[in-house]
Short mmCIF file of C-alpha atoms in Angstrom, two decimals:
data_model
loop_
_atom_site.label_atom_id
_atom_site.label_comp_id
_atom_site.label_asym_id
_atom_site.label_seq_id
_atom_site.Cartn_x
_atom_site.Cartn_y
_atom_site.Cartn_z
CA MET A 1 0.00 0.00 0.00
CA LYS A 2 1.36 3.42 -1.02
CA LYS A 3 1.85 6.11 1.59
CA ASN A 4 0.62 9.60 0.79
CA ILE A 5 2.82 12.63 1.39
CA LEU A 6 1.40 16.14 1.24
CA ILE A 7 3.96 18.94 1.03
CA ILE A 8 2.54 22.41 1.64
CA TYR A 9 4.78 25.40 1.05
CA TYR A 10 4.77 29.11 0.27
CA SER A 11 7.50 30.74 -1.72
CA GLN A 12 7.64 34.36 -2.75
CA THR A 13 10.52 33.80 -5.17
CA GLY A 14 10.22 30.12 -6.11
CA GLN A 15 13.41 29.14 -4.29
CA LEU A 16 11.59 27.22 -1.57
CA GLU A 17 9.89 25.03 -4.18
CA ASP A 18 13.31 23.93 -5.45
CA ILE A 19 14.45 23.17 -1.89
CA VAL A 20 11.29 21.22 -1.08
CA ARG A 21 11.54 19.13 -4.25
CA ASN A 22 15.20 18.35 -3.50
CA ILE A 23 14.31 17.22 0.02
CA ALA A 24 11.55 15.00 -1.40
CA LYS A 25 13.79 13.36 -4.05
CA PRO A 26 14.36 10.16 -2.04
CA PHE A 27 10.59 9.68 -1.84
CA GLU A 28 10.08 10.60 -5.51
CA ALA A 29 12.58 7.87 -6.42
CA GLN A 30 10.33 5.29 -4.73
CA LYS A 31 7.14 5.94 -6.73
CA ASP A 32 5.83 2.48 -5.92
CA ALA A 33 5.93 3.27 -2.18
CA TYR A 34 5.00 6.97 -2.03
CA ASP A 35 2.46 9.23 -3.67
CA ILE A 36 3.58 12.86 -3.27
CA THR A 37 1.35 15.90 -3.67
CA TYR A 38 2.81 19.40 -3.68
CA TYR A 39 0.61 22.32 -2.71
CA ASN A 40 1.85 25.88 -3.15
CA ILE A 41 -0.06 28.34 -0.98
CA GLN A 42 -1.27 31.31 -3.03
CA LEU A 43 -1.89 34.65 -1.33
CA LYS A 44 -4.87 36.81 -2.26
CA GLU A 45 -2.47 39.71 -2.67
CA ASP A 46 1.24 39.22 -3.19
CA PHE A 47 3.70 41.08 -1.02
CA PRO A 48 6.08 43.35 -2.91
CA PHE A 49 9.43 41.76 -3.62
CA PRO A 50 11.97 42.73 -2.63
CA TRP A 51 10.34 44.33 0.38
CA PRO A 52 11.10 48.02 0.86
CA GLY A 53 13.49 48.36 3.81
CA ASP A 54 11.21 50.50 5.95
CA VAL A 55 8.22 48.19 5.51
CA PHE A 56 10.30 45.11 6.32
CA SER A 57 11.76 46.76 9.44
CA ILE A 58 8.37 47.81 10.78
CA LEU A 59 6.75 44.42 10.16
CA PHE A 60 9.73 42.54 11.56
CA LEU A 61 9.77 44.62 14.75
CA ASN A 62 6.02 44.22 15.19
CA LEU A 63 6.33 40.45 14.88
CA ILE A 64 9.16 40.31 17.40
CA CYS A 65 7.24 42.52 19.83
CA ARG A 66 4.11 40.43 19.23
CA PHE A 67 1.85 43.12 17.88
CA PRO A 68 -0.01 41.06 15.26
CA LYS A 69 -2.88 43.52 14.89
CA LYS A 70 -0.49 46.34 14.02
CA SER A 71 1.35 44.09 11.58
CA PHE A 72 -1.92 43.25 9.89
CA LEU A 73 -2.87 46.89 9.62
CA LEU A 74 0.50 47.81 8.16
CA ARG A 75 0.26 44.98 5.65
CA LYS A 76 -3.07 46.35 4.41
CA LYS A 77 -1.27 49.51 3.16
CA PHE A 78 0.48 47.56 0.40
#
């Protein structure tokens, strides 16, 4: 009986997808034993990339200081 593997990831640049697929290679090589599904999370609105320095600094500090409501409000300005 095959085992199912679900890999959920989010990547703003696509680099994480490459990393995830490389990590999963040993399982991909055993197709008779594993059935792998990749799911890329899609945001309703993409964040700008690269992030402007001031926006990154404010969001990062808010996350460290645990002010999620303020972070959410700042994110809405994008």
